[in-house]
Amino acid sequence: MSSFIKENIDEVRKRIENSAKKVGRNPDDILLLAVSKTIDVPKIKEAVACGLNSLGENRVQEIMEKYEPMGDGINWHLIGHLQTNKVKYIIDKVCLIHSVESIKLATEIDKKAEKSGVIMDILVEVNMAGEESKFGIAPSECESFIRELSKFKNIRVKGLMTVAPFTENPEDNRIYFRKLKEMLVDINSKNIDNINMCELSMGMTGDYEVAIEEGATIVRVGTGIFGERFYPNKNK
């Protein structure tokens, strides 16, 4: 085993613990999701050997390629944009879809979940900063969107997710994390049928400590665990 992955994981865990304790939270209430996009199976297995059995992938194709080689005992999360025509491939493989942001997609997830005999846990992706390059619904549409989702029988809305802007200073994103938490609390207080949200997927390698201070229950860390990524030529 290469020591740098273990060292990185130890460092991330220490930071999670420190950030949680700073605001009186239990570090055990925060899931460290190892983002394994573009990472090969041997390296991912090193992370799993260190106790990280929850893996996040951006692309359906990568889950399909890694699912069998990684074997049992892995909790797969789909954290990237999901096209409706790809839902059928992962409906029986992932435990949580982080990126639901259209009724069209929710309808397809519900349909395929029913066919597979599962209840699919999902998060609603919210574009907190209103970035044109990012997916997600507008904060102002969140409550009405969730009211629509509450009608589906084979979907369970577990919480909210956001991809905050890339920034050199993590403090710049505190406002977005805080507002997402406030939104979750506010919508829960409306007592919408079938809606009881507890998860906040927010914070990545550059800003997860701030996200934890603002209530994140899932932090998505890739570079902080596996190092800088090599992106293959997509045209190949």
Short mmCIF file of C-alpha atoms in Angstrom, two decimals:
data_model
loop_
_atom_site.label_atom_id
_atom_site.label_comp_id
_atom_site.label_asym_id
_atom_site.label_seq_id
_atom_site.Cartn_x
_atom_site.Cartn_y
_atom_site.Cartn_z
CA MET A 1 0.00 0.00 0.00
CA SER A 2 1.31 3.44 -0.90
CA SER A 3 1.57 5.39 2.29
CA PHE A 4 0.46 8.71 0.80
CA ILE A 5 -3.19 7.64 0.45
CA LYS A 6 -3.31 6.47 4.07
CA GLU A 7 -1.53 9.64 5.21
CA ASN A 8 -3.99 11.77 3.25
CA ILE A 9 -6.98 9.95 4.73
CA ASP A 10 -5.58 10.31 8.25
CA GLU A 11 -5.11 14.03 7.64
CA VAL A 12 -8.64 14.49 6.26
CA ARG A 13 -10.13 12.56 9.18
CA LYS A 14 -8.20 14.71 11.64
CA ARG A 15 -9.50 17.87 9.98
CA ILE A 16 -13.06 16.55 9.98
CA GLU A 17 -12.75 15.80 13.68
CA ASN A 18 -11.33 19.23 14.47
CA SER A 19 -13.98 21.06 12.43
CA ALA A 20 -16.80 19.07 14.03
CA LYS A 21 -15.55 19.60 17.57
CA LYS A 22 -15.11 23.32 16.90
CA VAL A 23 -18.89 23.64 16.57
CA GLY A 24 -19.87 20.94 19.08
CA ARG A 25 -20.70 18.23 16.54
CA ASN A 26 -19.91 14.52 16.65
CA PRO A 27 -17.38 13.67 13.89
CA ASP A 28 -19.08 10.27 13.55
CA ASP A 29 -22.15 12.07 12.16
CA ILE A 30 -20.18 13.16 9.09
CA LEU A 31 -19.66 10.79 6.16
CA LEU A 32 -16.33 11.08 4.38
CA LEU A 33 -17.25 10.24 0.78
CA ALA A 34 -14.16 9.33 -1.24
CA VAL A 35 -14.58 10.77 -4.72
CA SER A 36 -13.00 8.15 -6.95
CA LYS A 37 -13.60 9.65 -10.40
CA THR A 38 -10.70 8.92 -12.82
CA ILE A 39 -8.96 6.87 -10.08
CA ASP A 40 -8.03 3.28 -10.89
CA VAL A 41 -9.29 0.29 -8.91
CA PRO A 42 -6.00 -0.56 -7.10
CA LYS A 43 -5.77 2.96 -5.65
CA ILE A 44 -9.44 2.95 -4.67
CA LYS A 45 -8.90 -0.38 -2.91
CA GLU A 46 -6.15 1.25 -0.86
CA ALA A 47 -8.66 3.83 0.37
CA VAL A 48 -11.20 1.10 1.12
CA ALA A 49 -8.54 -0.77 3.11
CA CYS A 50 -8.29 2.36 5.27
CA GLY A 51 -12.01 2.10 6.06
CA LEU A 52 -13.53 4.27 3.33
CA ASN A 53 -16.26 2.10 1.86
CA SER A 54 -18.43 4.96 0.57
CA LEU A 55 -17.36 6.01 -2.92
CA GLY A 56 -18.64 8.88 -5.04
CA GLU A 57 -18.54 8.86 -8.83
CA ASN A 58 -19.52 11.60 -11.27
CA ARG A 59 -20.18 9.36 -14.25
CA VAL A 60 -22.41 6.32 -14.63
CA GLN A 61 -19.81 4.75 -16.92
CA GLU A 62 -17.19 4.72 -14.16
CA ILE A 63 -19.55 3.07 -11.69
CA MET A 64 -20.29 0.40 -14.29
CA GLU A 65 -16.58 -0.22 -14.91
CA LYS A 66 -15.60 -0.34 -11.23
CA TYR A 67 -18.66 -2.01 -9.69
CA GLU A 68 -17.64 -5.65 -10.10
CA PRO A 69 -13.85 -5.18 -9.65
CA MET A 70 -14.47 -3.39 -6.35
CA GLY A 71 -16.70 -6.21 -5.10
CA ASP A 72 -19.19 -6.24 -2.25
CA GLY A 73 -19.31 -3.94 0.73
CA ILE A 74 -19.09 -0.66 -1.20
CA ASN A 75 -21.70 2.07 -0.85
CA TRP A 76 -21.76 3.80 -4.25
CA HIS A 77 -22.97 7.38 -4.56
CA LEU A 78 -23.73 9.07 -7.89
CA ILE A 79 -22.67 12.68 -7.34
CA GLY A 80 -22.49 14.03 -10.90
CA HIS A 81 -25.15 15.06 -13.41
CA LEU A 82 -27.38 12.11 -14.27
CA GLN A 83 -29.05 11.75 -17.66
CA THR A 84 -32.44 10.06 -17.70
CA ASN A 85 -31.28 7.40 -20.18
CA LYS A 86 -28.54 6.29 -17.77
CA VAL A 87 -30.76 5.76 -14.71
CA LYS A 88 -31.48 2.12 -15.57
CA TYR A 89 -27.79 1.22 -15.31
CA ILE A 90 -27.29 2.34 -11.72
CA ILE A 91 -30.70 2.01 -10.05
CA ASP A 92 -29.68 -1.28 -8.43
CA LYS A 93 -26.07 -0.26 -7.76
CA VAL A 94 -26.06 3.06 -5.91
CA CYS A 95 -27.32 3.83 -2.42
CA LEU A 96 -27.74 7.59 -2.96
CA ILE A 97 -28.15 9.90 -5.96
CA HIS A 98 -26.92 13.38 -5.01
CA SER A 99 -27.85 15.26 -8.16
CA VAL A 100 -31.62 15.30 -8.75
CA GLU A 101 -32.63 18.64 -10.24
CA SER A 102 -35.56 18.01 -12.60
CA ILE A 103 -38.97 16.37 -12.42
CA LYS A 104 -38.11 14.56 -15.65
CA LEU A 105 -35.14 12.86 -13.95
CA ALA A 106 -37.12 12.16 -10.77
CA THR A 107 -39.90 10.55 -12.82
CA GLU A 108 -37.41 8.23 -14.50
CA ILE A 109 -35.75 7.33 -11.19
CA ASP A 110 -39.14 6.58 -9.66
CA LYS A 111 -40.15 4.42 -12.64
CA LYS A 112 -36.91 2.42 -12.70
CA ALA A 113 -36.89 2.06 -8.90
CA GLU A 114 -40.39 0.61 -8.96
CA LYS A 115 -39.37 -1.81 -11.70
CA SER A 116 -36.35 -2.92 -9.64
CA GLY A 117 -38.34 -3.16 -6.42
CA VAL A 118 -36.31 -0.52 -4.57
CA ILE A 119 -36.90 2.79 -2.87
CA MET A 120 -34.21 5.16 -4.18
CA ASP A 121 -32.68 7.63 -1.76
CA ILE A 122 -31.95 10.97 -3.41
CA LEU A 123 -30.69 14.46 -2.66
CA VAL A 124 -31.92 17.59 -4.39
CA GLU A 125 -29.11 19.51 -6.05
CA VAL A 126 -29.37 23.25 -5.41
CA ASN A 127 -27.30 25.80 -7.32
CA MET A 128 -26.75 28.09 -4.35
CA ALA A 129 -24.46 30.57 -6.12
CA GLY A 130 -26.52 30.72 -9.32
CA GLU A 131 -23.54 29.73 -11.46
CA GLU A 132 -24.47 29.19 -15.11
CA SER A 133 -21.87 26.44 -15.45
CA LYS A 134 -23.40 24.38 -12.63
CA PHE A 135 -26.44 22.13 -12.51
CA GLY A 136 -29.06 22.40 -9.78
CA ILE A 137 -32.33 24.14 -9.12
CA ALA A 138 -32.54 27.72 -7.92
CA PRO A 139 -32.92 28.13 -4.15
CA SER A 140 -36.25 29.90 -4.70
CA GLU A 141 -37.64 26.80 -6.43
CA CYS A 142 -36.49 24.30 -3.83
CA GLU A 143 -39.61 24.02 -1.70
CA SER A 144 -42.04 23.68 -4.61
CA PHE A 145 -39.72 21.15 -6.26
CA ILE A 146 -39.59 19.04 -3.11
CA ARG A 147 -43.38 19.20 -2.79
CA GLU A 148 -43.56 17.65 -6.26
CA LEU A 149 -40.99 14.99 -5.34
CA SER A 150 -42.99 14.05 -2.24
CA LYS A 151 -45.67 12.55 -4.50
CA PHE A 152 -43.37 9.85 -5.89
CA LYS A 153 -43.75 6.44 -4.26
CA ASN A 154 -40.30 4.98 -5.03
CA ILE A 155 -38.16 8.01 -4.21
CA ARG A 156 -37.10 9.09 -0.73
CA VAL A 157 -35.77 12.63 -0.46
CA LYS A 158 -32.97 12.47 2.12
CA GLY A 159 -31.66 16.02 1.89
CA LEU A 160 -29.93 18.68 -0.18
CA MET A 161 -26.66 18.92 -2.09
CA THR A 162 -24.70 21.79 -3.56
CA VAL A 163 -21.48 22.30 -5.50
CA ALA A 164 -20.10 25.58 -4.23
CA PRO A 165 -17.96 27.85 -6.43
CA PHE A 166 -14.27 27.10 -6.81
CA THR A 167 -12.44 29.62 -4.66
CA GLU A 168 -9.02 30.11 -3.11
CA ASN A 169 -10.60 31.17 0.18
CA PRO A 170 -12.99 28.59 1.68
CA GLU A 171 -14.62 31.32 3.78
CA ASP A 172 -16.13 32.69 0.56
CA ASN A 173 -18.41 29.64 0.45
CA ARG A 174 -19.59 29.75 4.05
CA ILE A 175 -22.65 31.79 3.10
CA TYR A 176 -23.80 29.14 0.58
CA PHE A 177 -23.37 26.30 3.06
CA ARG A 178 -25.18 28.22 5.77
CA LYS A 179 -28.09 29.06 3.50
CA LEU A 180 -28.41 25.46 2.33
CA LYS A 181 -28.67 24.33 5.97
CA GLU A 182 -31.27 27.02 6.65
CA MET A 183 -33.23 25.85 3.61
CA LEU A 184 -33.25 22.25 4.85
CA VAL A 185 -34.44 23.29 8.31
CA ASP A 186 -37.11 25.57 6.84
CA ILE A 187 -38.51 22.93 4.46
CA ASN A 188 -38.52 20.28 7.19
CA SER A 189 -40.53 22.67 9.37
CA LYS A 190 -43.31 22.73 6.73
CA ASN A 191 -44.12 19.07 7.52
CA ILE A 192 -44.54 18.06 3.90
CA ASP A 193 -45.85 14.51 3.53
CA ASN A 194 -43.07 11.93 2.96
CA ILE A 195 -40.35 14.55 3.45
CA ASN A 196 -37.99 14.35 6.42
CA MET A 197 -34.57 15.47 5.27
CA CYS A 198 -31.42 14.90 7.32
CA GLU A 199 -28.52 14.94 4.83
CA LEU A 200 -26.49 17.92 3.61
CA SER A 201 -23.96 16.95 0.95
CA MET A 202 -21.68 19.96 0.72
CA GLY A 203 -18.00 20.71 0.87
CA MET A 204 -15.16 19.32 -1.21
CA THR A 205 -11.37 19.12 -0.81
CA GLY A 206 -10.94 22.89 -0.72
CA ASP A 207 -13.74 23.83 1.65
CA TYR A 208 -15.08 20.80 3.56
CA GLU A 209 -13.96 22.16 6.93
CA VAL A 210 -16.14 25.25 6.52
CA ALA A 211 -18.99 23.06 5.24
CA ILE A 212 -18.78 20.90 8.37
CA GLU A 213 -18.92 23.98 10.59
CA GLU A 214 -22.14 24.92 8.76
CA GLY A 215 -23.78 21.51 9.10
CA ALA A 216 -22.55 19.20 6.30
CA THR A 217 -23.33 15.53 6.93
CA ILE A 218 -21.54 14.32 3.77
CA VAL A 219 -18.27 15.80 2.49
CA ARG A 220 -17.05 14.82 -0.97
CA VAL A 221 -13.26 14.56 -0.96
CA GLY A 222 -11.25 13.35 -3.94
CA THR A 223 -8.00 15.28 -4.46
CA GLY A 224 -7.48 15.46 -0.69
CA ILE A 225 -7.36 11.64 -0.64
CA PHE A 226 -5.98 10.53 -4.01
CA GLY A 227 -3.92 13.57 -4.99
CA GLU A 228 -4.18 15.61 -8.18
CA ARG A 229 -6.12 13.93 -10.95
CA PHE A 230 -5.04 13.04 -14.45
CA TYR A 231 -7.89 13.65 -16.86
CA PRO A 232 -7.67 11.42 -19.95
CA ASN A 233 -8.53 12.86 -23.33
CA LYS A 234 -12.31 12.59 -23.53
CA ASN A 235 -12.23 12.22 -27.30
CA LYS A 236 -10.34 8.96 -27.20
#
